[in-house]
Coordinates of C-alpha atoms in Angstrom, one line a residue:
Chain A
M250 CA 52.8 11.5 88.9
T251 CA 53.5 9.6 92.1
Y252 CA 56.5 7.4 92.2
Q253 CA 56.3 4.0 94.0
L254 CA 59.5 3.0 95.9
H255 CA 59.7 -0.6 97.0
Y256 CA 62.1 -1.6 99.6
W257 CA 62.3 -3.6 102.9
P258 CA 60.1 -1.6 105.5
S259 CA 62.3 -2.1 108.6
I260 CA 65.8 -0.8 107.5
P261 CA 67.1 2.3 105.7
G262 CA 69.4 0.1 103.6
R263 CA 69.8 0.7 99.9
G264 CA 66.3 2.1 99.7
E265 CA 67.4 5.2 101.7
F266 CA 69.6 6.4 98.9
V267 CA 66.6 6.7 96.6
R268 CA 64.4 8.0 99.4
L269 CA 66.9 10.9 100.1
A270 CA 66.6 12.0 96.4
L271 CA 62.9 11.9 96.5
E272 CA 62.7 13.7 99.8
A273 CA 65.3 16.4 98.9
A274 CA 63.2 17.1 95.7
G275 CA 59.9 17.1 97.5
A276 CA 58.7 14.5 95.2
S277 CA 55.4 12.7 95.6
Y278 CA 56.0 9.0 96.3
V279 CA 54.5 6.0 98.1
D280 CA 56.8 3.7 100.2
V281 CA 54.9 0.6 99.0
A282 CA 56.2 -2.1 101.3
R283 CA 55.7 0.1 104.4
G284 CA 52.0 0.5 103.4
D285 CA 49.0 -1.3 104.5
E286 CA 48.6 -4.8 103.2
Q287 CA 44.7 -4.4 103.6
R288 CA 45.1 -1.7 101.0
G289 CA 47.2 -3.8 98.6
M290 CA 50.5 -2.6 99.7
G291 CA 53.0 -4.0 102.2
V292 CA 55.8 -6.5 101.6
P293 CA 53.6 -8.8 99.7
A294 CA 53.0 -6.2 97.0
M295 CA 56.7 -5.7 96.7
Q296 CA 57.3 -9.6 96.5
R297 CA 54.6 -10.0 93.8
L298 CA 56.6 -7.8 91.5
L299 CA 59.9 -9.2 92.4
A300 CA 59.0 -12.8 92.3
G301 CA 55.9 -13.0 90.3
P302 CA 55.6 -13.9 86.5
D303 CA 54.1 -10.6 85.4
L304 CA 57.1 -8.3 84.7
A305 CA 58.9 -8.5 81.3
R306 CA 61.8 -6.8 82.9
P307 CA 61.9 -8.0 86.6
P308 CA 64.4 -6.4 89.0
F309 CA 67.0 -8.7 90.5
A310 CA 66.3 -7.3 94.0
C311 CA 64.9 -4.3 95.8
P312 CA 65.1 -1.3 95.9
F313 CA 63.2 -0.7 92.8
L314 CA 61.1 2.2 91.5
V315 CA 57.8 2.1 89.6
D316 CA 57.0 5.1 87.6
G317 CA 53.8 4.4 85.6
K318 CA 54.8 1.4 83.3
R319 CA 58.5 1.7 84.1
V320 CA 60.0 -0.6 86.7
I321 CA 63.6 0.1 87.5
G322 CA 66.0 -1.8 89.7
Q323 CA 69.5 -1.2 90.9
T324 CA 70.0 1.8 93.2
A325 CA 72.4 3.6 90.9
A326 CA 70.2 3.0 87.9
I327 CA 67.2 4.4 89.7
L328 CA 69.2 7.7 90.6
L329 CA 70.5 7.9 87.1
Y330 CA 66.8 7.9 86.0
L331 CA 65.6 10.2 88.7
G332 CA 68.4 12.6 88.7
P333 CA 67.2 14.8 85.8
R334 CA 63.5 14.4 86.6
L335 CA 64.1 15.6 90.3
D336 CA 66.6 18.3 89.2
L337 CA 69.4 16.5 91.2
V338 CA 72.0 16.3 88.5
A339 CA 73.6 18.9 86.1
K340 CA 72.5 19.2 82.6
S341 CA 75.6 18.2 80.5
E342 CA 76.4 14.5 79.5
A343 CA 79.8 14.9 81.1
D344 CA 78.5 16.0 84.4
R345 CA 75.8 13.4 84.5
L346 CA 78.2 10.6 83.7
W347 CA 80.7 11.9 86.4
T348 CA 77.9 12.1 88.9
H349 CA 77.0 8.5 88.0
Q350 CA 80.7 7.4 88.2
I351 CA 80.8 8.8 91.7
Q352 CA 77.6 7.1 92.5
L353 CA 78.9 3.6 91.4
T354 CA 82.0 4.3 93.7
I355 CA 79.7 5.0 96.6
A356 CA 77.8 1.7 95.8
D357 CA 81.1 -0.1 95.9
A358 CA 81.8 1.4 99.4
V359 CA 78.2 0.3 100.5
V360 CA 78.9 -3.3 99.5
E361 CA 82.2 -3.3 101.4
A362 CA 80.6 -1.8 104.4
H363 CA 78.0 -4.5 104.4
D364 CA 80.5 -7.3 103.9
T365 CA 82.3 -6.3 107.0
H366 CA 79.6 -8.2 109.1
H367 CA 78.7 -10.6 106.2
P368 CA 82.0 -11.7 104.7
V369 CA 80.9 -15.3 104.2
G370 CA 77.3 -15.1 103.0
S371 CA 74.4 -12.6 103.1
G372 CA 71.9 -15.4 103.7
L373 CA 73.8 -16.5 107.0
Y374 CA 73.5 -14.9 110.4
Y375 CA 76.2 -12.6 111.7
E376 CA 76.9 -14.9 114.6
D377 CA 77.8 -17.6 112.2
Q378 CA 80.5 -15.6 110.5
K379 CA 81.7 -13.5 113.4
K380 CA 85.3 -14.7 113.2
E381 CA 85.6 -13.9 109.6
A382 CA 83.8 -10.6 110.2
L383 CA 86.5 -9.5 112.7
R384 CA 89.2 -10.0 110.0
R385 CA 87.3 -8.3 107.2
A386 CA 86.3 -5.3 109.4
E387 CA 89.9 -4.8 110.4
D388 CA 90.9 -4.6 106.7
F389 CA 88.0 -2.4 105.9
R390 CA 88.9 0.1 108.8
K391 CA 92.6 0.1 107.9
A392 CA 92.7 -0.1 104.2
R393 CA 89.3 0.4 102.4
L394 CA 87.6 3.1 104.5
P395 CA 90.6 5.5 104.3
K396 CA 91.0 4.8 100.5
F397 CA 87.3 5.5 99.7
M398 CA 87.1 8.6 101.9
G399 CA 90.4 9.9 100.7
W400 CA 89.1 9.6 97.1
F401 CA 85.9 11.5 97.9
E402 CA 88.0 14.3 99.7
T403 CA 90.1 14.6 96.5
V404 CA 87.1 14.8 94.4
L405 CA 85.7 17.6 96.6
E406 CA 89.0 19.3 96.7
R407 CA 89.6 19.3 92.9
N408 CA 86.1 20.7 92.3
T409 CA 87.0 24.3 91.8
R410 CA 83.4 25.4 92.4
N411 CA 84.0 24.5 96.1
D412 CA 86.7 27.1 96.6
R413 CA 84.2 29.8 97.7
A414 CA 81.2 27.7 98.5
A415 CA 79.7 27.5 102.0
I416 CA 78.8 23.8 101.4
P417 CA 81.1 21.5 99.2
H418 CA 79.4 19.7 96.4
L419 CA 80.8 16.6 94.5
V420 CA 79.9 17.9 91.1
G421 CA 79.9 21.6 90.0
G422 CA 78.2 24.1 92.2
R423 CA 74.9 22.5 92.9
L424 CA 73.4 19.6 94.9
S425 CA 73.4 16.3 93.2
Y426 CA 72.0 12.8 94.1
A427 CA 75.6 11.8 94.7
D428 CA 76.0 14.4 97.4
L429 CA 72.9 12.8 99.1
S430 CA 74.4 9.4 98.7
L431 CA 77.7 10.4 100.1
F432 CA 75.8 11.8 103.1
Q433 CA 74.1 8.6 103.7
L434 CA 77.2 6.5 103.4
V435 CA 79.1 8.7 105.8
D436 CA 76.0 8.7 108.1
G437 CA 75.9 5.0 108.1
L438 CA 79.7 4.6 108.6
R439 CA 79.6 7.0 111.6
Y440 CA 76.8 4.7 113.0
A441 CA 78.7 1.5 112.4
F442 CA 82.3 2.5 113.0
P443 CA 82.1 5.6 115.1
K444 CA 85.8 5.4 116.1
A445 CA 87.2 4.6 112.8
T446 CA 85.1 6.9 110.8
G447 CA 85.8 9.7 113.2
R448 CA 89.6 9.3 112.6
V449 CA 89.2 9.1 108.8
L450 CA 86.9 12.2 108.7
K451 CA 89.6 14.3 110.5
K452 CA 91.6 13.9 107.4
A453 CA 88.6 14.5 105.1
P454 CA 87.3 17.8 106.3
R455 CA 85.3 18.4 103.0
V456 CA 83.6 15.2 103.3
A457 CA 82.7 16.0 106.8
A458 CA 81.4 19.5 105.6
L459 CA 79.3 17.9 102.8
H460 CA 77.7 15.7 105.5
A461 CA 77.0 18.5 107.7
G462 CA 75.6 20.5 104.8
V463 CA 73.2 17.9 103.6
A464 CA 71.9 17.3 107.2
G465 CA 71.0 20.9 107.1
H466 CA 69.1 21.0 103.9
R467 CA 65.7 22.4 104.6
K468 CA 63.5 19.7 103.2
L469 CA 65.9 16.9 104.4
A470 CA 65.9 18.3 107.9
A471 CA 62.1 18.0 108.0
Y472 CA 62.4 14.5 106.7
F473 CA 64.9 13.5 109.3
A474 CA 62.7 14.7 112.0
S475 CA 59.7 12.7 110.5
E476 CA 58.7 9.1 111.1
R477 CA 59.5 8.5 107.5
R478 CA 63.2 8.4 108.3
L479 CA 64.2 4.9 109.5
A480 CA 66.9 4.5 112.2
F481 CA 70.0 2.5 111.5
N482 CA 69.7 -0.9 113.1
E483 CA 71.3 -4.3 113.3
E484 CA 69.3 -5.7 110.4
G485 CA 70.6 -3.4 107.7
I486 CA 73.8 -2.5 105.8
F487 CA 75.4 -0.4 108.6
R488 CA 75.4 -2.2 112.0
R489 CA 76.9 -1.2 115.2
Y490 CA 78.8 -4.2 116.5
R491 CA 81.3 -2.8 118.9
E492 CA 83.8 -5.6 118.2
L493 CA 84.0 -4.6 114.6
D494 CA 85.1 -1.0 115.4
A495 CA 88.4 0.2 116.8
Chain B
M286 CA 89.1 9.0 67.3
T287 CA 91.2 6.3 69.1
Y288 CA 90.1 5.4 72.6
Q289 CA 92.6 4.7 75.4
L290 CA 91.8 1.8 77.7
H291 CA 93.7 1.7 81.0
Y292 CA 93.8 -1.6 82.9
W293 CA 96.4 -4.0 84.5
P294 CA 98.3 -5.6 81.7
S295 CA 98.4 -9.2 82.9
I296 CA 94.7 -10.1 83.7
P297 CA 91.5 -9.9 81.8
G298 CA 89.7 -8.6 85.0
R299 CA 87.3 -5.8 84.7
G300 CA 89.1 -4.3 81.7
E301 CA 87.9 -7.2 79.6
F302 CA 84.3 -6.1 79.8
V303 CA 85.3 -2.9 78.2
R304 CA 87.7 -4.5 75.7
L305 CA 84.9 -6.9 74.5
A306 CA 82.8 -3.9 73.6
L307 CA 85.6 -2.1 71.7
E308 CA 86.5 -5.4 69.9
A309 CA 83.0 -6.4 68.9
A310 CA 82.4 -2.9 67.4
G311 CA 85.8 -2.9 65.6
A312 CA 86.8 0.3 67.4
S313 CA 90.1 1.8 67.3
Y314 CA 91.7 1.7 70.8
V315 CA 95.1 1.5 72.5
D316 CA 95.6 -0.7 75.6
V317 CA 97.8 1.8 77.3
A318 CA 99.3 -0.2 80.3
R319 CA 100.1 -3.1 77.9
G320 CA 102.1 -0.7 75.7
D321 CA 105.8 0.2 75.6
E322 CA 107.1 2.2 78.5
Q323 CA 109.7 3.8 76.3
R324 CA 107.1 5.2 74.3
G325 CA 105.2 6.7 77.2
M326 CA 102.8 3.8 77.8
G327 CA 102.8 0.9 80.2
V328 CA 101.7 0.8 83.8
P329 CA 103.4 4.1 84.7
A330 CA 101.2 6.0 82.2
M331 CA 98.2 4.6 83.9
Q332 CA 99.4 5.2 87.4
R333 CA 100.2 8.8 86.5
L334 CA 96.6 9.4 85.8
L335 CA 95.2 7.4 88.6
A336 CA 97.5 8.7 91.4
G337 CA 98.8 11.9 89.8
P338 CA 97.6 15.5 90.7
D339 CA 96.5 16.4 87.2
L340 CA 93.0 15.2 86.7
A341 CA 90.1 17.3 87.9
R342 CA 88.0 14.1 87.9
P343 CA 90.2 11.2 88.6
P344 CA 89.0 7.6 88.6
F345 CA 88.9 5.6 91.8
A346 CA 90.5 2.6 90.2
C347 CA 91.2 1.1 86.7
P348 CA 89.7 0.3 84.3
F349 CA 89.2 3.7 82.9
L350 CA 88.8 5.0 79.5
V351 CA 90.3 8.2 77.9
D352 CA 88.3 9.7 75.1
G353 CA 90.0 13.0 74.1
K354 CA 89.7 15.2 77.3
R355 CA 87.1 12.7 78.8
V356 CA 88.4 10.3 81.5
I357 CA 85.8 7.8 82.6
G358 CA 86.1 5.2 85.4
Q359 CA 83.8 2.4 86.6
T360 CA 83.2 -0.4 84.2
A361 CA 79.4 0.0 84.1
A362 CA 79.8 3.9 83.5
I363 CA 82.3 3.3 80.7
L364 CA 79.9 1.0 78.9
L365 CA 77.0 3.4 79.5
Y366 CA 79.2 6.0 77.6
L367 CA 80.4 3.6 74.9
G368 CA 77.2 1.8 74.3
P369 CA 75.5 4.4 71.9
R370 CA 78.9 5.4 70.4
L371 CA 79.7 1.8 69.5
D372 CA 76.1 0.9 68.5
L373 CA 76.0 -1.6 71.3
V374 CA 72.8 -0.5 72.9
A375 CA 69.2 0.2 71.6
K376 CA 68.0 3.7 71.0
S377 CA 65.2 4.3 73.5
E378 CA 65.8 5.6 77.0
A379 CA 63.9 2.7 78.5
D380 CA 66.0 0.1 76.7
R381 CA 69.2 1.9 77.6
L382 CA 68.3 2.0 81.2
W383 CA 67.3 -1.7 81.3
T384 CA 70.6 -2.6 79.6
H385 CA 72.4 -0.6 82.2
Q386 CA 70.4 -2.3 85.1
I387 CA 71.5 -5.6 83.7
Q388 CA 75.0 -4.4 83.5
L389 CA 75.0 -3.4 87.1
T390 CA 73.7 -6.8 88.1
I391 CA 76.5 -8.4 86.2
A392 CA 78.9 -6.2 88.1
D393 CA 77.4 -7.4 91.4
A394 CA 78.0 -11.0 90.3
V395 CA 81.6 -10.1 89.5
V396 CA 82.3 -8.7 92.9
E397 CA 80.8 -11.8 94.5
A398 CA 82.8 -14.1 92.2
H399 CA 86.1 -12.2 93.2
D400 CA 85.2 -12.3 96.9
T401 CA 85.1 -16.2 96.9
H402 CA 88.9 -16.0 97.0
H403 CA 89.2 -12.8 98.8
P404 CA 86.6 -12.6 101.5
V405 CA 88.6 -10.9 104.0
G406 CA 90.6 -8.3 102.0
S407 CA 91.7 -7.7 98.4
G408 CA 95.1 -6.5 99.6
L409 CA 95.8 -9.9 101.3
Y410 CA 97.0 -13.1 99.7
Y411 CA 94.6 -15.9 99.0
E412 CA 96.8 -18.1 101.2
D413 CA 96.1 -15.9 104.1
Q414 CA 92.3 -16.1 103.8
K415 CA 91.9 -19.6 102.4
K416 CA 89.8 -21.0 105.3
E417 CA 87.4 -18.1 104.8
A418 CA 87.4 -18.6 101.2
L419 CA 86.3 -22.0 101.6
R420 CA 83.1 -20.9 103.4
R421 CA 82.4 -18.0 101.1
A422 CA 82.8 -20.1 98.0
E423 CA 80.3 -22.7 99.2
D424 CA 77.7 -20.0 99.8
F425 CA 78.5 -18.6 96.4
R426 CA 78.1 -22.0 94.6
K427 CA 74.9 -23.0 96.5
A428 CA 73.1 -19.7 96.8
R429 CA 74.4 -16.8 94.8
L430 CA 75.5 -18.4 91.6
P431 CA 72.1 -20.1 91.0
K432 CA 70.3 -16.9 91.9
F433 CA 72.2 -14.8 89.5
M434 CA 72.0 -17.2 86.6
G435 CA 68.4 -17.9 87.3
W436 CA 67.7 -14.2 87.0
F437 CA 69.7 -13.9 83.7
E438 CA 67.7 -16.9 82.4
T439 CA 64.4 -15.3 83.4
V440 CA 65.5 -12.1 81.6
L441 CA 66.3 -14.0 78.4
E442 CA 63.0 -16.0 78.7
R443 CA 60.8 -13.0 79.1
N444 CA 62.4 -11.1 76.2
T445 CA 59.8 -12.1 73.5
R446 CA 62.2 -11.1 70.7
N447 CA 64.1 -14.3 71.6
D448 CA 61.2 -16.6 70.7
R449 CA 62.3 -17.0 67.2
A450 CA 65.9 -15.8 67.4
A451 CA 68.9 -18.1 66.6
I452 CA 70.9 -16.5 69.4
P453 CA 69.1 -15.0 72.5
H454 CA 69.8 -11.4 73.6
L455 CA 69.2 -9.8 77.0
V456 CA 67.6 -6.7 75.5
G457 CA 65.4 -6.6 72.3
G458 CA 66.6 -8.3 69.2
R459 CA 70.1 -7.1 69.0
L460 CA 73.4 -7.5 70.5
S461 CA 74.1 -5.1 73.5
Y462 CA 77.2 -4.6 75.6
A463 CA 75.3 -6.4 78.4
D464 CA 75.3 -9.6 76.2
L465 CA 79.1 -9.3 75.9
S466 CA 79.5 -8.7 79.7
L467 CA 77.3 -11.8 80.4
F468 CA 79.4 -13.8 78.1
Q469 CA 82.5 -12.8 80.0
L470 CA 80.9 -13.5 83.4
V471 CA 79.8 -17.0 82.3
D472 CA 83.3 -17.6 80.7
G473 CA 85.0 -16.6 84.0
L474 CA 82.7 -18.7 86.1
R475 CA 83.3 -21.7 83.8
Y476 CA 87.0 -21.2 84.3
A477 CA 86.9 -20.7 88.1
F478 CA 84.0 -23.1 89.0
P479 CA 83.7 -25.6 86.2
K480 CA 81.6 -28.2 88.2
A481 CA 79.3 -25.7 89.8
T482 CA 78.8 -23.6 86.7
G483 CA 78.3 -26.6 84.5
R484 CA 75.5 -27.6 86.8
V485 CA 73.8 -24.2 87.0
L486 CA 74.0 -23.8 83.2
K487 CA 72.0 -27.1 82.6
K488 CA 69.2 -25.1 84.1
A489 CA 70.0 -21.9 82.3
P490 CA 70.0 -23.1 78.7
R491 CA 69.4 -19.6 77.3
V492 CA 72.4 -18.2 79.2
A493 CA 74.5 -21.1 77.8
A494 CA 73.1 -20.3 74.4
L495 CA 74.0 -16.5 74.7
H496 CA 77.5 -17.5 75.7
A497 CA 78.0 -19.8 72.7
G498 CA 76.5 -17.2 70.4
V499 CA 78.9 -14.5 71.6
A500 CA 81.8 -16.7 71.3
G501 CA 80.8 -17.2 67.6
H502 CA 80.6 -13.5 66.9
R503 CA 82.7 -12.8 63.8
K504 CA 84.9 -10.0 65.2
L505 CA 85.2 -11.5 68.6
A506 CA 86.2 -15.0 67.3
A507 CA 89.0 -13.3 65.6
Y508 CA 89.8 -11.3 68.9
F509 CA 89.7 -14.5 70.9
A510 CA 92.3 -16.1 68.6
S511 CA 94.5 -13.1 68.9
E512 CA 97.3 -12.3 71.4
R513 CA 95.1 -9.3 72.6
R514 CA 92.9 -11.8 74.4
L515 CA 94.3 -12.5 77.8
A516 CA 93.8 -15.8 79.4
F517 CA 92.2 -16.2 82.9
N518 CA 94.9 -16.7 85.5
E519 CA 95.2 -16.8 89.4
E520 CA 96.0 -13.1 89.6
G521 CA 92.6 -12.1 88.3
I522 CA 88.9 -12.0 89.3
F523 CA 88.1 -15.5 88.1
R524 CA 90.6 -18.0 89.7
R525 CA 90.6 -21.7 89.4
Y526 CA 91.3 -23.0 92.8
R527 CA 90.1 -26.6 92.9
E528 CA 89.3 -26.6 96.5
L529 CA 86.7 -23.7 95.9
D530 CA 84.7 -25.7 93.4
A531 CA 82.4 -28.7 93.9

């Protein structure tokens, strides 16, 4: 079964959290909005599902996943669905819920990282909210970024399965979709706030080790070297505006 | 089994989304941080779990739920866990995931409603970010509030089980935790933005009917009349600052 992933074609954004799970598992998928419009793909195909009258259960926004008749929106819900199917989550209900709880906290951090450059409104240009962005980014760097990373570090530290592991994992002794998402969050933060993130990671060595470990994952390393991996840029969630870092 | 709910004692906040599920189901629970410190409850009991060294899987923030040895954070994850146990979600995997997807979109709306009065930082006073709040609230009223409510209206409209129902439901023909959370979101928005929300609800009659239906739920009506229901106030997520409504 080939999954369909629907997301904006020019940014990694939230779609990347899903893409990493699909790639790490070697799953068969089509990145619909990056496909050829002549062949019924591209952004119009995505918009048709998002804004059209056809779906009984329409997603609020992209990314969304199509699996046969199922259409699933919300990044964390997509990963909740894919986790067992891609063998990227443990088997027990307790472990699955804990993985999801971590994922939701990663999602909260993603919103806050985005809002550093869009504190007034996501529909407005950065240039029209730059003054507000300077204040919000300062609060993010000083208060929120250390708080989030400190919590992830604690989670890794208290996972006893990491005591003798070469690469730390958030849940138990195996790779989960939450590990992949934390990798992507850290990757984005290092792009957007190289100075602030560098400082914070010095105090979160396990988070830094997880990031390095995921980067070295065999299938993902091949993916990162491919054209399928989109670079961070100033249209996405993680943007490098030098004035917002310090 | 008595559940323990941990949340700030003086605001409805995110804890209320969990409380509504527990109350609607008539579940036995203790509101720990609102209990007596002399008897080992109160805010210190909550802080001990949040900030202490004891938990292998500590929540990032409150609300969190304790069920025996399980400690579960993140409002949507708590409801994902409680849904089947309180009979507040349908049985099939597809319905459960759809209910959760809706819940995550409600959670997104809650963040944005909160950020209207705290666009710069949640650790700063409103008075220190009032100028930014005026701009963010305008964007919320004009763009985001109608978009969210329009989507909920579409979801209710496309649920064919609502065609002949006295009270509309988000998923299938029965009450789910997402219905309760949408009630709470609408209730909070009506408190914080009475003018803007009144306008939007005129174009979302099914959302308004769901809100009225949940308000009339037998067990919840008794709860709303009790001292257990906390009133909205200017310390919480939904705050009535007249200058932010229009």
